[in-house]
């Protein structure tokens, strides 16, 4: 739980440390004394865990802001009289501002006080969220602008908070803490949706959802200022020059350095876009000849993705190009499911319950997926590494073999989709039955009976004519 860093003194022309006044100080033997070392930076274990808890709590609020509008979207549309396309633009503005401001906050976080930058971000997004709840209907453009400002504020936290955790913990501790930190992404996403809709139901006014969040965020801001330290950068690695006294690079140099590692990100973006379109189109066309097309498309894409990802991992040590090819194919096939799964869900849930069903699907999907899988994968890797020599090769092999579990989990998911195919038609038929699964079943039955009588009367009049 401690990190040490040295602050080397500036050097003279021949590499000798300079004393006060810039003159070289030599001992009587003519040898240069070692450069003065700064006191090692350390933090008690309990302080580090308290800081991690505060950062996790704030991360929860951060991602609740992402989806709180989704829980009251229909009310927002009605209030501002905006169409579906403009309603979708709210999230586009939010994400767009987040993406544009993330590099700026990354630059600031690498060169200035991270604690101050985080505090500014929290003030920015909470203030924008609170003020947006007082916007009049005729100023809908101002509401869009406020969502962009909220996205800008959340970018600061998503960018900088993990780096503080990285300097508070080392090795396996860091892996576990980061896994817990990122668990709050799906949890916050689901809670944001639930909080928005629940507050609206309790108060009758969707605006109160945006007014409650700043109260929680004010608590987070106080806790951040009081309990979270700003450790020296690189403190956990105990690299003196890197932590404090190293030369600073320019922003363009940082981008060029990171660009070498962006292949995976580029593959994910491109294959994700293509996969979503391909899966939706394949499902649409196949549905014309097979009513169970959607789960069958999902199952077949997963069965094809599993060997691709397996080969990508196996071939990584020998041929990187082939590994990237199979990785791209695997990601493309996995992405085929995104839109199709949502289509399946909507087809088996009555309209009145679809919002709740979407929230439940998001929550359960993340809990079974990206919430626990990073920790489980790291746990397997740590268990494998404990039995092996501590070397770079063995660390790589431990991670490689732990990731192989994903391929088998994908096959299990394909089996689940095949089970869905067996029950899909029955569930869709039940959904179409009058009053099934709705809170006001009697009312729906009456309305359906009225529709049937009207239709019967219309048919009779047509036949008589």
Coordinates of C-alpha atoms in Angstrom, one line a residue:
X1 CA 0.0 0.0 0.0
X2 CA 2.9 2.3 -0.2
X3 CA 4.7 3.9 -3.1
X4 CA 8.1 5.4 -3.2
X5 CA 9.5 8.0 -5.5
X6 CA 12.7 9.8 -5.7
X7 CA 13.2 13.4 -6.8
X8 CA 16.6 13.5 -8.4
X9 CA 18.5 16.7 -8.2
X10 CA 19.2 18.6 -11.5
X11 CA 22.4 17.6 -13.1
X12 CA 25.4 19.7 -14.3
X13 CA 27.0 19.4 -17.7
X14 CA 28.9 16.3 -16.8
X15 CA 26.1 14.6 -15.0
X16 CA 27.1 15.7 -11.5
X17 CA 24.4 16.9 -9.2
X18 CA 24.3 20.6 -8.5
X19 CA 24.1 21.9 -5.0
X20 CA 22.7 25.3 -4.1
X21 CA 23.7 28.0 -6.4
X22 CA 24.3 25.5 -9.2
X23 CA 27.9 24.6 -8.1
X24 CA 29.1 21.0 -8.0
X25 CA 29.6 19.7 -4.5
X26 CA 32.5 17.2 -4.0
X27 CA 33.5 15.3 -1.0
X28 CA 37.1 15.4 0.3
X29 CA 37.9 12.2 -1.6
X30 CA 36.9 13.9 -4.9
X31 CA 33.9 11.6 -5.4
X32 CA 30.4 13.0 -6.0
X33 CA 28.0 12.1 -3.2
X34 CA 24.8 10.3 -4.3
X35 CA 21.9 12.6 -5.3
X36 CA 19.6 13.5 -2.4
X37 CA 16.5 11.3 -2.2
X38 CA 13.1 12.6 -1.4
X39 CA 11.2 11.0 1.4
X40 CA 9.3 7.9 0.1
X41 CA 5.6 8.5 -0.5
X42 CA 3.4 6.2 1.5
X43 CA -0.2 5.8 2.6
X44 CA -1.8 3.6 5.2
X45 CA -3.6 0.6 3.9
X46 CA -7.0 1.7 5.3
X47 CA -6.7 5.1 3.7
X48 CA -6.1 3.6 0.3
X49 CA -9.2 1.4 0.7
X50 CA -11.3 4.3 1.9
X51 CA -10.2 6.3 -1.1
X52 CA -11.1 3.4 -3.4
X53 CA -14.5 3.2 -1.9
X54 CA -15.1 6.9 -2.5
X55 CA -14.0 6.6 -6.1
X56 CA -16.3 3.6 -6.6
X57 CA -19.2 5.5 -5.2
X58 CA -18.6 8.5 -7.4
X59 CA -18.2 6.2 -10.4
X60 CA -21.6 4.8 -9.6
X61 CA -23.1 8.3 -9.7
X62 CA -21.1 9.0 -12.9
X63 CA -22.8 6.2 -14.8
X64 CA -26.2 6.9 -13.3
X65 CA -26.0 10.2 -15.1
X66 CA -25.6 8.3 -18.4
X67 CA -29.0 6.6 -18.3
X68 CA -31.1 8.7 -15.9
X69 CA -32.7 10.5 -18.9
X70 CA -33.5 7.1 -20.5
X71 CA -35.8 6.3 -17.5
X72 CA -37.9 9.4 -18.1
X73 CA -37.4 9.8 -21.9
X74 CA -41.1 9.7 -22.8
X75 CA -41.8 12.5 -20.3
X76 CA -39.0 14.6 -21.6
X77 CA -40.3 14.2 -25.1
X78 CA -43.8 15.2 -24.1
X79 CA -42.5 18.2 -22.0
X80 CA -40.3 19.6 -24.8
X81 CA -42.5 18.4 -27.6
X82 CA -39.6 16.7 -29.4
X83 CA -39.7 13.8 -31.9
X84 CA -38.1 10.3 -31.5
X85 CA -35.1 11.4 -33.6
X86 CA -34.5 14.4 -31.4
X87 CA -34.9 12.3 -28.3
X88 CA -32.2 10.0 -29.6
X89 CA -30.0 13.0 -30.2
X90 CA -29.9 13.7 -26.5
X91 CA -27.6 10.7 -25.9
X92 CA -25.7 11.5 -29.1
X93 CA -24.9 15.0 -27.8
X94 CA -24.0 13.5 -24.4
X95 CA -21.6 10.9 -25.8
X96 CA -20.2 13.3 -28.4
X97 CA -19.2 15.9 -25.9
X98 CA -17.8 13.2 -23.6
X99 CA -15.6 11.9 -26.5
X100 CA -14.4 15.3 -27.5
X101 CA -13.5 16.4 -24.0
X102 CA -11.9 13.1 -22.8
X103 CA -8.5 13.9 -24.5
X104 CA -8.5 17.3 -22.9
X105 CA -9.1 15.9 -19.4
X106 CA -6.5 13.2 -20.1
X107 CA -4.0 15.9 -20.9
X108 CA -4.9 17.9 -17.7
X109 CA -4.8 14.8 -15.6
X110 CA -1.4 13.9 -16.7
X111 CA 0.1 17.3 -16.0
X112 CA -2.0 19.0 -13.3
X113 CA -3.7 18.2 -10.0
X114 CA -5.9 15.2 -10.6
X115 CA -7.9 15.9 -7.5
X116 CA -8.7 19.4 -8.6
X117 CA -9.7 18.2 -12.1
X118 CA -12.0 15.6 -10.7
X119 CA -13.6 18.1 -8.4
X120 CA -14.2 20.5 -11.3
X121 CA -15.7 17.7 -13.3
X122 CA -18.2 16.7 -10.6
X123 CA -19.2 20.4 -10.1
X124 CA -19.6 20.7 -13.8
X125 CA -21.9 17.7 -14.4
X126 CA -23.9 18.1 -11.2
X127 CA -24.5 21.8 -11.8
X128 CA -25.5 21.2 -15.4
X129 CA -27.8 18.4 -14.4
X130 CA -29.5 20.5 -11.7
X131 CA -29.9 23.6 -13.9
X132 CA -31.4 21.5 -16.7
X133 CA -34.4 20.6 -14.5
X134 CA -35.5 24.3 -14.5
X135 CA -35.4 24.8 -18.3
X136 CA -38.7 25.9 -19.8
X137 CA -40.4 23.9 -22.7
X138 CA -39.7 26.6 -25.2
X139 CA -35.9 26.3 -24.6
X140 CA -35.4 22.7 -25.6
X141 CA -32.1 23.5 -27.3
X142 CA -30.8 24.6 -23.9
X143 CA -31.7 21.2 -22.5
X144 CA -29.6 19.6 -25.3
X145 CA -26.7 21.9 -24.4
X146 CA -27.0 20.9 -20.7
X147 CA -26.7 17.2 -21.6
X148 CA -23.6 18.0 -23.5
X149 CA -22.1 19.8 -20.5
X150 CA -23.0 16.8 -18.3
X151 CA -21.1 14.6 -20.8
X152 CA -18.1 16.9 -20.6
X153 CA -18.1 16.7 -16.8
X154 CA -18.4 12.9 -16.7
X155 CA -15.5 12.6 -19.1
X156 CA -13.2 14.0 -16.5
X157 CA -14.0 11.3 -14.0
X158 CA -14.0 8.4 -16.5
X159 CA -10.5 9.5 -17.7
X160 CA -8.7 10.3 -14.4
X161 CA -10.2 8.3 -11.6
X162 CA -8.7 5.0 -12.7
X163 CA -5.2 6.5 -12.8
X164 CA -5.5 7.5 -9.1
X165 CA -6.4 3.9 -8.3
X166 CA -3.4 2.7 -10.4
X167 CA -1.1 4.8 -8.1
X168 CA -2.7 3.6 -4.9
X169 CA -2.5 -0.1 -5.5
X170 CA 0.0 -2.5 -7.0
X171 CA -0.1 -5.8 -9.0
X172 CA -3.0 -8.1 -8.0
X173 CA -4.4 -5.6 -5.6
X174 CA -4.7 -3.1 -8.4
X175 CA -6.4 -5.7 -10.6
X176 CA -9.0 -6.5 -7.9
X177 CA -9.7 -2.9 -7.1
X178 CA -10.1 -1.9 -10.8
X179 CA -12.4 -4.8 -11.3
X180 CA -14.6 -3.6 -8.5
X181 CA -14.4 0.0 -9.8
X182 CA -15.6 -1.1 -13.2
X183 CA -18.4 -3.2 -11.8
X184 CA -20.1 0.1 -11.0
X185 CA -20.4 0.9 -14.7
X186 CA -23.3 -1.6 -15.4
X187 CA -24.7 -1.2 -11.9
X188 CA -24.8 2.6 -12.3
X189 CA -26.3 2.3 -15.8
X190 CA -29.1 0.2 -14.5
X191 CA -29.7 2.2 -11.3
X192 CA -29.8 5.4 -13.4
X193 CA -32.6 4.1 -15.5
X194 CA -34.4 2.7 -12.4
X195 CA -34.0 6.0 -10.4
X196 CA -35.3 8.1 -13.2
X197 CA -38.5 6.2 -13.7
X198 CA -39.0 5.5 -9.9
X199 CA -38.6 9.2 -8.9
X200 CA -41.0 10.2 -11.7
X201 CA -43.6 7.7 -10.4
X202 CA -43.2 8.9 -6.8
X203 CA -43.3 12.6 -7.4
X204 CA -45.3 12.8 -10.7
X205 CA -42.6 15.1 -12.1
X206 CA -39.6 13.8 -14.1
X207 CA -37.6 16.9 -13.2
X208 CA -37.0 15.6 -9.6
X209 CA -34.9 12.8 -11.0
X210 CA -32.4 15.5 -12.1
X211 CA -32.7 17.3 -8.8
X212 CA -31.9 14.3 -6.5
X213 CA -28.7 13.4 -8.3
X214 CA -26.8 16.7 -7.3
X215 CA -27.5 15.9 -3.7
X216 CA -25.7 12.6 -4.0
X217 CA -23.0 14.2 -6.0
X218 CA -22.4 16.9 -3.4
X219 CA -21.7 14.1 -0.9
X220 CA -19.3 12.5 -3.3
X221 CA -17.5 15.8 -3.8
X222 CA -17.0 16.3 -0.1
X223 CA -15.8 12.8 0.3
X224 CA -13.4 13.2 -2.6
X225 CA -11.9 16.4 -1.2
X226 CA -11.5 15.0 2.3
X227 CA -10.6 11.3 1.9
X228 CA -9.0 10.8 -1.5
X229 CA -5.3 11.7 -1.9
X230 CA -3.5 12.7 -5.1
X231 CA -0.5 10.3 -5.1
X232 CA 2.6 11.0 -7.2
X233 CA 2.2 9.7 -10.7
X234 CA 3.7 6.3 -11.0
X235 CA 4.1 6.0 -7.3
X236 CA 3.1 2.4 -7.1
X237 CA 5.7 1.4 -9.7
X238 CA 8.4 3.1 -7.5
X239 CA 10.0 4.6 -10.5
X240 CA 11.6 7.8 -9.3
X241 CA 12.0 9.7 -12.5
X242 CA 8.8 8.5 -14.0
X243 CA 6.9 9.4 -10.9
X244 CA 8.1 12.9 -10.3
X245 CA 11.3 14.1 -11.9
X246 CA 11.1 12.6 -15.4
X247 CA 11.0 14.7 -18.6
X248 CA 7.5 15.5 -19.7
X249 CA 6.4 14.6 -23.2
X250 CA 4.2 16.7 -25.4
X251 CA 0.6 15.9 -26.1
X252 CA 1.3 14.9 -29.7
X253 CA 4.1 12.6 -28.5
X254 CA 1.7 10.9 -26.0
X255 CA -0.8 10.4 -28.8
X256 CA 1.8 8.9 -31.1
X257 CA 2.9 6.5 -28.4
X258 CA -0.6 5.4 -27.5
X259 CA -1.5 5.1 -31.2
X260 CA 0.7 2.0 -31.4
X261 CA -1.7 0.3 -29.0
X262 CA -5.0 1.4 -30.6
X263 CA -5.3 -1.5 -33.1
X264 CA -7.6 -3.4 -30.8
X265 CA -9.8 -0.3 -30.2
X266 CA -10.0 0.3 -34.0
X267 CA -11.0 -3.3 -34.6
X268 CA -13.7 -3.1 -31.9
X269 CA -15.2 0.0 -33.4
X270 CA -15.2 -1.2 -37.0
X271 CA -16.3 -4.8 -36.4
X272 CA -18.9 -3.6 -33.9
X273 CA -20.6 -1.3 -36.5
X274 CA -20.5 -4.0 -39.3
X275 CA -21.6 -6.8 -36.9
X276 CA -24.7 -4.9 -35.7
X277 CA -25.8 -4.1 -39.2
X278 CA -25.0 -7.7 -40.5
X279 CA -26.8 -9.4 -37.6
X280 CA -29.9 -7.2 -37.9
X281 CA -30.1 -7.7 -41.7
X282 CA -29.5 -11.5 -41.5
X283 CA -32.3 -11.8 -38.9
X284 CA -34.7 -9.7 -40.9
X285 CA -34.2 -11.7 -44.1
X286 CA -34.2 -15.1 -42.4
X287 CA -37.3 -14.3 -40.4
X288 CA -39.3 -14.4 -43.7
X289 CA -38.8 -18.1 -43.9
X290 CA -38.3 -19.1 -40.3
X291 CA -40.1 -17.5 -37.3
X292 CA -37.3 -18.6 -35.0
X293 CA -34.7 -16.8 -37.0
X294 CA -33.6 -14.3 -34.3
X295 CA -32.3 -16.8 -31.7
X296 CA -30.9 -19.0 -34.4
X297 CA -28.9 -16.1 -35.8
X298 CA -27.6 -15.3 -32.3
X299 CA -26.7 -19.0 -31.6
X300 CA -24.9 -19.5 -34.9
X301 CA -22.9 -16.3 -34.6
X302 CA -21.8 -17.3 -31.1
X303 CA -20.8 -20.8 -32.2
X304 CA -18.8 -19.3 -35.0
X305 CA -17.2 -16.7 -32.8
X306 CA -15.9 -19.1 -30.2
X307 CA -13.3 -20.9 -32.3
X308 CA -12.2 -17.5 -33.8
X309 CA -11.5 -16.1 -30.4
X310 CA -9.8 -19.3 -29.3
X311 CA -7.5 -19.3 -32.3
X312 CA -6.8 -15.5 -31.8
X313 CA -5.5 -16.3 -28.3
X314 CA -3.6 -19.4 -29.3
X315 CA -1.9 -17.8 -32.3
X316 CA -0.9 -14.6 -30.4
X317 CA 2.6 -15.8 -29.3
X318 CA 3.5 -17.0 -32.8
X319 CA 1.9 -14.9 -35.4
X320 CA 0.3 -11.6 -34.4
X321 CA -1.2 -10.9 -37.8
X322 CA -3.3 -14.1 -37.8
X323 CA -4.3 -13.4 -34.2
X324 CA -5.7 -10.0 -35.2
X325 CA -7.5 -11.5 -38.2
X326 CA -9.3 -14.1 -36.0
X327 CA -9.9 -11.5 -33.3
X328 CA -11.6 -9.2 -35.8
X329 CA -13.8 -12.1 -37.0
X330 CA -14.7 -13.0 -33.5
X331 CA -15.6 -9.5 -32.5
X332 CA -17.7 -9.1 -35.7
X333 CA -19.7 -12.3 -35.0
X334 CA -20.2 -11.3 -31.3
X335 CA -21.5 -7.9 -32.4
X336 CA -24.2 -9.5 -34.6
X337 CA -26.3 -10.1 -31.4
X338 CA -26.7 -6.6 -30.0
X339 CA -29.7 -5.4 -32.0
X340 CA -31.2 -8.9 -32.4
X341 CA -31.3 -9.6 -28.7
X342 CA -33.2 -6.3 -28.2
X343 CA -35.6 -7.4 -30.9
X344 CA -36.2 -10.8 -29.2
X345 CA -36.9 -9.1 -25.9
X346 CA -39.4 -6.6 -27.3
X347 CA -41.3 -9.4 -29.1
X348 CA -41.9 -11.5 -25.9
X349 CA -42.8 -8.6 -23.5
X350 CA -46.0 -6.7 -23.5
X351 CA -45.6 -2.9 -24.3
X352 CA -46.4 -1.7 -20.8
X353 CA -43.5 -3.8 -19.3
X354 CA -40.9 -3.2 -22.0
X355 CA -39.1 -0.4 -20.1
X356 CA -38.7 -2.6 -17.0
X357 CA -37.7 -5.6 -19.2
X358 CA -35.0 -3.5 -20.9
X359 CA -33.7 -2.4 -17.5
X360 CA -33.7 -5.9 -16.2
X361 CA -32.0 -7.2 -19.3
X362 CA -29.3 -4.6 -19.1
X363 CA -28.7 -5.2 -15.4
X364 CA -28.6 -9.0 -15.6
X365 CA -26.6 -9.0 -18.8
X366 CA -23.9 -6.8 -17.3
X367 CA -23.9 -8.8 -14.0
X368 CA -23.4 -12.1 -15.9
X369 CA -21.0 -10.4 -18.4
X370 CA -18.6 -7.5 -18.0
X371 CA -19.4 -6.9 -14.3
X372 CA -17.9 -10.2 -13.0
X373 CA -15.8 -11.5 -15.9
X374 CA -12.8 -9.2 -15.5
X375 CA -12.5 -10.2 -11.8
X376 CA -13.0 -13.9 -12.6
X377 CA -10.5 -13.8 -15.4
X378 CA -7.9 -12.0 -13.2
X379 CA -8.6 -14.5 -10.4
X380 CA -7.9 -17.5 -12.7
X381 CA -4.8 -15.8 -14.0
X382 CA -3.5 -15.1 -10.4
X383 CA -4.2 -18.8 -9.5
X384 CA -2.2 -20.0 -12.5
X385 CA 0.6 -17.6 -11.9
X386 CA 1.0 -18.6 -8.3
X387 CA 2.2 -22.0 -9.3
X388 CA 4.7 -20.8 -11.9
X389 CA 8.0 -18.9 -11.9
X390 CA 7.7 -15.1 -11.9
X391 CA 8.7 -14.3 -15.5
X392 CA 7.2 -12.3 -18.4
X393 CA 6.5 -15.4 -20.4
X394 CA 4.6 -17.1 -17.5
X395 CA 2.6 -14.0 -16.8
X396 CA 1.6 -13.9 -20.5
X397 CA 0.7 -17.6 -20.5
X398 CA -1.4 -17.2 -17.3
X399 CA -3.4 -14.4 -18.9
X400 CA -3.8 -16.3 -22.2
X401 CA -5.1 -19.4 -20.5
X402 CA -7.5 -17.5 -18.3
X403 CA -9.0 -15.8 -21.4
X404 CA -9.6 -19.1 -23.0
X405 CA -12.5 -19.5 -20.6
X406 CA -14.3 -16.9 -22.6
X407 CA -14.5 -19.1 -25.6
X408 CA -16.3 -21.8 -23.6
X409 CA -18.6 -19.2 -22.1
X410 CA -19.5 -18.1 -25.6
X411 CA -20.5 -21.7 -26.5
X412 CA -22.7 -21.8 -23.4
X413 CA -24.4 -18.6 -24.5
X414 CA -25.1 -20.2 -27.9
X415 CA -26.7 -23.1 -26.1
X416 CA -29.0 -20.7 -24.3
X417 CA -30.1 -19.1 -27.5
X418 CA -30.9 -22.5 -28.9
X419 CA -33.2 -23.0 -25.9
X420 CA -34.7 -19.6 -26.6
X421 CA -35.5 -20.8 -30.1
X422 CA -37.6 -23.7 -28.7
X423 CA -39.8 -21.4 -26.6
X424 CA -39.9 -18.2 -28.7
X425 CA -43.1 -18.8 -30.7
X426 CA -45.0 -19.9 -27.6
X427 CA -43.9 -16.8 -25.6
X428 CA -44.7 -14.5 -28.6
X429 CA -48.2 -16.0 -28.8
X430 CA -48.8 -15.5 -25.0
X431 CA -47.7 -11.9 -25.4
X432 CA -50.3 -11.3 -28.1
X433 CA -53.1 -12.7 -25.9
X434 CA -55.4 -10.0 -24.4
X435 CA -54.4 -8.7 -21.0
X436 CA -51.4 -11.0 -20.6
X437 CA -48.8 -9.6 -18.3
X438 CA -50.4 -6.1 -18.0
X439 CA -51.2 -4.3 -14.8
X440 CA -54.7 -3.5 -16.1
X441 CA -55.7 -6.8 -17.6
X442 CA -59.4 -6.3 -17.2
X443 CA -59.3 -3.0 -19.0
X444 CA -57.3 -4.4 -21.8
X445 CA -59.8 -7.3 -22.1
X446 CA -62.7 -4.9 -22.3
X447 CA -60.9 -2.8 -24.9
X448 CA -60.0 -5.9 -26.9
X449 CA -63.7 -7.0 -26.7
X450 CA -64.8 -3.7 -27.9
X451 CA -62.4 -3.9 -30.8
X452 CA -63.6 -7.4 -31.7
X453 CA -67.2 -6.3 -31.6
X454 CA -66.4 -3.3 -33.8
X455 CA -64.6 -5.5 -36.2
X456 CA -67.5 -8.0 -36.3
X457 CA -69.9 -5.2 -36.9
X458 CA -67.8 -3.8 -39.7
X459 CA -67.5 -7.3 -41.3
X460 CA -71.3 -7.8 -41.0
X461 CA -72.1 -4.4 -42.6
X462 CA -69.6 -5.1 -45.4
X463 CA -71.2 -8.5 -46.1
X464 CA -74.7 -7.0 -46.1
X465 CA -73.6 -4.3 -48.5

